[in-house]
PDB file of C-alpha atoms in Angstrom:
ATOM      1  CA  MET A   1      12.109 -20.551  14.116  1.00 37.00           C
ATOM      2  CA  ALA A   2      12.184 -18.825  10.713  1.00 39.00           C
ATOM      3  CA  LEU A   3      15.908 -19.533  10.430  1.00 37.00           C
ATOM      4  CA  LEU A   4      15.318 -23.200  11.313  1.00 34.00           C
ATOM      5  CA  GLY A   5      12.557 -23.373   8.685  1.00 34.00           C
ATOM      6  CA  ALA A   6      14.832 -21.879   6.022  1.00 35.00           C
ATOM      7  CA  VAL A   7      17.588 -24.374   6.896  1.00 34.00           C
ATOM      8  CA  LEU A   8      15.142 -27.288   6.653  1.00 35.00           C
ATOM      9  CA  GLY A   9      13.889 -26.111   3.262  1.00 36.00           C
ATOM     10  CA  PHE A  10      10.600 -24.394   4.029  1.00 35.00           C
ATOM     11  CA  LEU A  11       9.856 -20.728   4.524  1.00 37.00           C
ATOM     12  CA  PRO A  12       7.367 -19.030   6.788  1.00 42.00           C
ATOM     13  CA  VAL A  13       4.119 -18.192   5.029  1.00 43.00           C
ATOM     14  CA  GLY A  14       4.243 -14.499   4.169  1.00 41.00           C
ATOM     15  CA  SER A  15       8.030 -14.344   4.203  1.00 48.00           C
ATOM     16  CA  HIS A  16       8.055 -11.243   1.963  1.00 49.00           C
ATOM     17  CA  ALA A  17       9.744 -13.185  -0.869  1.00 52.00           C
ATOM     18  CA  ALA A  18       7.763 -11.562  -3.691  1.00 72.00           C
ATOM     19  CA  ALA A  19       5.346  -8.724  -4.144  1.00 88.00           C
ATOM     20  CA  MET A  20       1.688  -9.501  -4.804  1.00 95.00           C
ATOM     21  CA  PRO A  21       0.758  -9.390  -8.482  1.00 95.00           C
ATOM     22  CA  LYS A  22      -0.878  -6.074  -9.406  1.00 96.00           C
ATOM     23  CA  ALA A  23      -2.701  -7.285 -12.531  1.00 94.00           C
ATOM     24  CA  GLY A  24      -6.128  -7.369 -10.832  1.00 93.00           C
ATOM     25  CA  TRP A  25      -5.781  -4.179  -8.794  1.00 97.00           C
ATOM     26  CA  THR A  26      -8.124  -1.235  -9.276  1.00 98.00           C
ATOM     27  CA  VAL A  27      -8.634   2.128  -7.632  1.00 98.00           C
ATOM     28  CA  GLU A  28     -11.749   1.766  -5.477  1.00 97.00           C
ATOM     29  CA  TYR A  29     -11.759   5.383  -4.289  1.00 98.00           C
ATOM     30  CA  VAL A  30      -9.514   8.440  -4.254  1.00 98.00           C
ATOM     31  CA  THR A  31     -10.227  11.829  -2.689  1.00 97.00           C
ATOM     32  CA  SER A  32      -8.423  13.655  -5.493  1.00 96.00           C
ATOM     33  CA  GLN A  33      -6.027  13.122  -8.369  1.00 97.00           C
ATOM     34  CA  GLU A  34      -4.475  15.469 -10.894  1.00 97.00           C
ATOM     35  CA  THR A  35      -5.502  14.616 -14.442  1.00 96.00           C
ATOM     36  CA  VAL A  36      -5.879  18.138 -15.902  1.00 95.00           C
ATOM     37  CA  GLY A  37      -2.636  19.967 -15.021  1.00 95.00           C
ATOM     38  CA  GLY A  38      -0.653  16.714 -15.119  1.00 94.00           C
ATOM     39  CA  ASN A  39      -1.090  13.039 -15.968  1.00 95.00           C
ATOM     40  CA  THR A  40      -0.902  11.730 -12.400  1.00 97.00           C
ATOM     41  CA  PRO A  41      -3.942   9.496 -11.772  1.00 97.00           C
ATOM     42  CA  ALA A  42      -4.183   7.247  -8.715  1.00 98.00           C
ATOM     43  CA  SER A  43      -3.700   4.135 -10.880  1.00 98.00           C
ATOM     44  CA  ASN A  44      -0.038   5.119 -11.284  1.00 98.00           C
ATOM     45  CA  VAL A  45       0.672   3.677  -7.812  1.00 98.00           C
ATOM     46  CA  PHE A  46       0.355   0.156  -9.227  1.00 97.00           C
ATOM     47  CA  ASP A  47       1.646   0.569 -12.802  1.00 97.00           C
ATOM     48  CA  GLY A  48       5.078  -0.875 -11.914  1.00 96.00           C
ATOM     49  CA  ASN A  49       6.894   2.301 -12.988  1.00 97.00           C
ATOM     50  CA  PRO A  50       8.591   4.264 -10.169  1.00 97.00           C
ATOM     51  CA  ASN A  51       8.952   7.261 -12.505  1.00 96.00           C
ATOM     52  CA  THR A  52       5.171   7.812 -12.696  1.00 97.00           C
ATOM     53  CA  PHE A  53       3.151   8.786  -9.655  1.00 97.00           C
ATOM     54  CA  TRP A  54      -0.246   9.676  -8.250  1.00 97.00           C
ATOM     55  CA  HIS A  55      -0.542  13.311  -7.235  1.00 97.00           C
ATOM     56  CA  SER A  56      -3.416  14.953  -5.394  1.00 97.00           C
ATOM     57  CA  GLN A  57      -5.199  17.740  -7.273  1.00 97.00           C
ATOM     58  CA  TRP A  58      -3.285  21.005  -7.618  1.00 95.00           C
ATOM     59  CA  PHE A  59      -4.518  22.546 -10.898  1.00 95.00           C
ATOM     60  CA  ASN A  60      -7.500  24.921 -10.554  1.00 92.00           C
ATOM     61  CA  GLY A  61      -7.367  24.619  -6.768  1.00 92.00           C
ATOM     62  CA  LEU A  62      -5.340  22.637  -4.270  1.00 92.00           C
ATOM     63  CA  ALA A  63      -7.112  19.653  -2.721  1.00 95.00           C
ATOM     64  CA  VAL A  64      -6.711  19.829   1.043  1.00 93.00           C
ATOM     65  CA  ALA A  65      -5.375  16.914   3.111  1.00 95.00           C
ATOM     66  CA  PRO A  66      -6.099  14.385   4.329  1.00 97.00           C
ATOM     67  CA  HIS A  67      -6.029  12.453   1.080  1.00 97.00           C
ATOM     68  CA  GLU A  68      -7.296   8.889   0.834  1.00 98.00           C
ATOM     69  CA  LEU A  69      -6.451   6.249  -1.743  1.00 98.00           C
ATOM     70  CA  GLN A  70      -8.348   2.924  -1.626  1.00 98.00           C
ATOM     71  CA  LEU A  71      -7.198  -0.055  -3.674  1.00 98.00           C
ATOM     72  CA  ASP A  72      -9.193  -3.185  -4.505  1.00 98.00           C
ATOM     73  CA  LEU A  73      -6.711  -6.056  -4.842  1.00 97.00           C
ATOM     74  CA  GLY A  74      -9.258  -8.240  -6.650  1.00 96.00           C
ATOM     75  CA  THR A  75      -8.791 -11.129  -4.236  1.00 95.00           C
ATOM     76  CA  THR A  76      -8.222 -11.588  -0.510  1.00 96.00           C
ATOM     77  CA  TYR A  77      -4.682 -11.794   0.816  1.00 96.00           C
ATOM     78  CA  SER A  78      -2.993 -12.167   4.161  1.00 96.00           C
ATOM     79  CA  ILE A  79      -1.010  -8.918   3.975  1.00 96.00           C
ATOM     80  CA  ASN A  80       2.122  -8.647   6.113  1.00 96.00           C
ATOM     81  CA  GLN A  81       4.217  -5.954   4.480  1.00 97.00           C
ATOM     82  CA  ILE A  82       3.655  -2.691   2.638  1.00 97.00           C
ATOM     83  CA  ARG A  83       6.284  -0.871   0.619  1.00 97.00           C
ATOM     84  CA  TYR A  84       5.891   2.758  -0.334  1.00 97.00           C
ATOM     85  CA  THR A  85       7.993   4.274  -3.118  1.00 98.00           C
ATOM     86  CA  PRO A  86       8.020   8.074  -2.875  1.00 97.00           C
ATOM     87  CA  ARG A  87       7.886  10.350  -5.865  1.00 95.00           C
ATOM     88  CA  GLN A  88      11.341  10.080  -7.445  1.00 95.00           C
ATOM     89  CA  ASP A  89      11.749  13.298  -9.452  1.00 93.00           C
ATOM     90  CA  SER A  90      11.341  15.735  -6.531  1.00 89.00           C
ATOM     91  CA  GLY A  91      10.277  15.910  -2.908  1.00 84.00           C
ATOM     92  CA  ASN A  92       7.002  17.607  -3.832  1.00 91.00           C
ATOM     93  CA  GLY A  93       4.172  15.664  -2.197  1.00 93.00           C
ATOM     94  CA  ARG A  94       6.215  12.947  -0.533  1.00 96.00           C
ATOM     95  CA  VAL A  95       4.108  11.399   2.212  1.00 97.00           C
ATOM     96  CA  GLY A  96       4.799  12.552   5.769  1.00 97.00           C
ATOM     97  CA  CYS A  97       2.178  11.309   8.254  1.00 98.00           C
ATOM     98  CA  TYR A  98       0.154   8.300   7.105  1.00 98.00           C
ATOM     99  CA  ARG A  99      -2.397   5.728   8.225  1.00 98.00           C
ATOM    100  CA  ILE A 100      -3.006   2.432   6.442  1.00 98.00           C
ATOM    101  CA  PHE A 101      -6.161   0.362   6.818  1.00 98.00           C
ATOM    102  CA  ILE A 102      -7.019  -3.108   5.509  1.00 98.00           C
ATOM    103  CA  SER A 103     -10.566  -4.378   4.954  1.00 98.00           C
ATOM    104  CA  GLN A 104     -12.114  -7.588   3.700  1.00 97.00           C
ATOM    105  CA  ASP A 105     -15.243  -5.883   2.332  1.00 97.00           C
ATOM    106  CA  GLY A 106     -14.221  -2.272   1.605  1.00 97.00           C
ATOM    107  CA  VAL A 107     -16.767  -1.018   4.169  1.00 97.00           C
ATOM    108  CA  ASN A 108     -15.538  -2.121   7.602  1.00 97.00           C
ATOM    109  CA  TRP A 109     -11.974  -0.900   8.163  1.00 97.00           C
ATOM    110  CA  GLY A 110     -11.296  -1.227  11.887  1.00 95.00           C
ATOM    111  CA  ALA A 111      -8.130   0.145  13.475  1.00 97.00           C
ATOM    112  CA  PRO A 112      -5.148   1.167  11.346  1.00 97.00           C
ATOM    113  CA  ALA A 113      -2.859  -1.700  10.340  1.00 97.00           C
ATOM    114  CA  ALA A 114      -0.026   0.834  10.389  1.00 97.00           C
ATOM    115  CA  GLU A 115       0.531   4.516  11.028  1.00 97.00           C
ATOM    116  CA  GLY A 116       3.576   6.697  11.261  1.00 97.00           C
ATOM    117  CA  VAL A 117       5.750   9.309   9.607  1.00 97.00           C
ATOM    118  CA  PHE A 118       7.967   8.722   6.578  1.00 97.00           C
ATOM    119  CA  PRO A 119      11.333  10.490   6.261  1.00 96.00           C
ATOM    120  CA  ASN A 120      11.970  12.943   3.422  1.00 95.00           C
ATOM    121  CA  THR A 121      13.797  10.587   1.081  1.00 96.00           C
ATOM    122  CA  LYS A 122      13.240   8.997  -2.300  1.00 95.00           C
ATOM    123  CA  ASP A 123      14.230   5.622  -0.812  1.00 97.00           C
ATOM    124  CA  VAL A 124      11.618   2.869  -0.666  1.00 97.00           C
ATOM    125  CA  GLN A 125      10.032   2.640   2.794  1.00 97.00           C
ATOM    126  CA  THR A 126       9.008  -0.737   4.238  1.00 97.00           C
ATOM    127  CA  ILE A 127       6.255  -1.242   6.803  1.00 97.00           C
ATOM    128  CA  ASN A 128       5.961  -4.678   8.406  1.00 96.00           C
ATOM    129  CA  ILE A 129       2.561  -5.460   9.919  1.00 96.00           C
ATOM    130  CA  PRO A 130       0.986  -8.485  11.600  1.00 95.00           C
ATOM    131  CA  ALA A 131      -0.595 -10.690   8.923  1.00 95.00           C
ATOM    132  CA  THR A 132      -3.987  -9.141   8.182  1.00 96.00           C
ATOM    133  CA  ALA A 133      -6.607 -10.637   5.876  1.00 96.00           C
ATOM    134  CA  GLY A 134      -8.049  -8.204   3.371  1.00 97.00           C
ATOM    135  CA  ARG A 135      -8.979  -7.408  -0.201  1.00 98.00           C
ATOM    136  CA  TYR A 136      -8.999  -3.623   0.175  1.00 98.00           C
ATOM    137  CA  VAL A 137      -6.188  -1.327   1.300  1.00 98.00           C
ATOM    138  CA  SER A 138      -6.709   2.314   2.213  1.00 98.00           C
ATOM    139  CA  MET A 139      -3.871   4.778   2.653  1.00 98.00           C
ATOM    140  CA  PHE A 140      -4.540   8.122   4.292  1.00 97.00           C
ATOM    141  CA  VAL A 141      -1.966  10.849   3.694  1.00 97.00           C
ATOM    142  CA  LEU A 142      -2.387  13.299   6.557  1.00 97.00           C
ATOM    143  CA  ASN A 143       0.318  15.651   5.266  1.00 96.00           C
ATOM    144  CA  ASP A 144       3.423  15.752   3.125  1.00 95.00           C
ATOM    145  CA  VAL A 145       6.979  15.653   4.531  1.00 95.00           C
ATOM    146  CA  ASN A 146       7.030  19.452   4.683  1.00 93.00           C
ATOM    147  CA  GLY A 147       3.790  19.598   6.691  1.00 93.00           C
ATOM    148  CA  GLY A 148       1.832  20.660   3.614  1.00 93.00           C
ATOM    149  CA  SER A 149      -1.403  19.454   2.115  1.00 94.00           C
ATOM    150  CA  ILE A 150      -0.333  17.582  -1.029  1.00 95.00           C
ATOM    151  CA  ALA A 151       0.284  13.916  -1.733  1.00 96.00           C
ATOM    152  CA  ALA A 152       2.361  12.058  -4.313  1.00 97.00           C
ATOM    153  CA  ILE A 153       3.087   8.304  -4.378  1.00 98.00           C
ATOM    154  CA  ALA A 154       5.115   6.536  -7.073  1.00 98.00           C
ATOM    155  CA  GLU A 155       4.362   2.907  -6.150  1.00 98.00           C
ATOM    156  CA  ILE A 156       2.690   0.827  -3.483  1.00 98.00           C
ATOM    157  CA  ASP A 157       3.748  -2.807  -3.229  1.00 98.00           C
ATOM    158  CA  LEU A 158       2.081  -5.310  -0.950  1.00 98.00           C
ATOM    159  CA  PHE A 159       3.467  -8.593   0.307  1.00 97.00           C
ATOM    160  CA  GLY A 160       1.658 -11.617   1.685  1.00 94.00           C
ATOM    161  CA  ASP A 161      -0.189 -14.704   0.618  1.00 93.00           C
ATOM    162  CA  PRO A 162      -3.471 -15.190  -1.244  1.00 92.00           C
ATOM    163  CA  LEU A 163      -6.246 -16.739   0.820  1.00 90.00           C
ATOM    164  CA  SER A 164      -8.590 -19.292  -0.621  1.00 70.00           C
ATOM    165  CA  PRO A 165     -12.201 -18.056  -1.032  1.00 65.00           C
ATOM    166  CA  SER A 166     -13.340 -20.282   1.823  1.00 52.00           C
ATOM    167  CA  ARG A 167     -10.787 -18.905   4.309  1.00 48.00           C
ATOM    168  CA  ASN A 168     -11.285 -15.583   6.034  1.00 49.00           C
ATOM    169  CA  GLU A 169      -8.399 -15.834   8.447  1.00 48.00           C
ATOM    170  CA  ALA A 170      -4.673 -15.396   8.010  1.00 46.00           C
ATOM    171  CA  PRO A 171      -2.755 -18.579   7.140  1.00 45.00           C
ATOM    172  CA  ASP A 172      -0.854 -20.602   9.708  1.00 46.00           C
ATOM    173  CA  SER A 173       2.565 -19.292  10.689  1.00 41.00           C
ATOM    174  CA  PHE A 174       4.560 -22.041   8.983  1.00 39.00           C
ATOM    175  CA  VAL A 175       4.097 -24.595   6.264  1.00 38.00           C
ATOM    176  CA  THR A 176       5.504 -27.938   7.333  1.00 36.00           C
ATOM    177  CA  ASN A 177       5.623 -31.466   5.997  1.00 38.00           C
ATOM    178  CA  ASN A 178       4.033 -32.968   9.111  1.00 38.00           C
ATOM    179  CA  PRO A 179       0.949 -35.150   8.478  1.00 40.00           C
TER     180      PRO A 179
END
């Protein structure tokens, strides 16, 4: 059906064509970040620069996993894909086991939208999920790729479609020209 839609000149809603704009994003909550021994605040995950990164606290005491990073997207989206860019300059802190949650209100999170284990690579990792309405995204880092207790993320990109303020559900599967 998606191929037919592309041939006829329309694309499925949420077709992963472009990343969501990050201009309105803020860090809602983070369990730890290193801002004394290094300049690696949580806001680096949405600064658009894969050479900067968020790192959990390591100076004056190692913060113990799990680590949580909550983002407020500023508006509600139907989110259908998450891309994680690992730290690029070394493997230190690359995410191993993870859980990702999506919430409309930042309080009620429900079941994970995704969970798994990333490989030890600096390549961008893509997670496709069923379209889920939400304004808040929470990523739990349960351990790093070496089984350790640190976390480092260069970028998080989200894909999907904005929802109008009056809609709380995910958009229809396809946009058509039918009356």
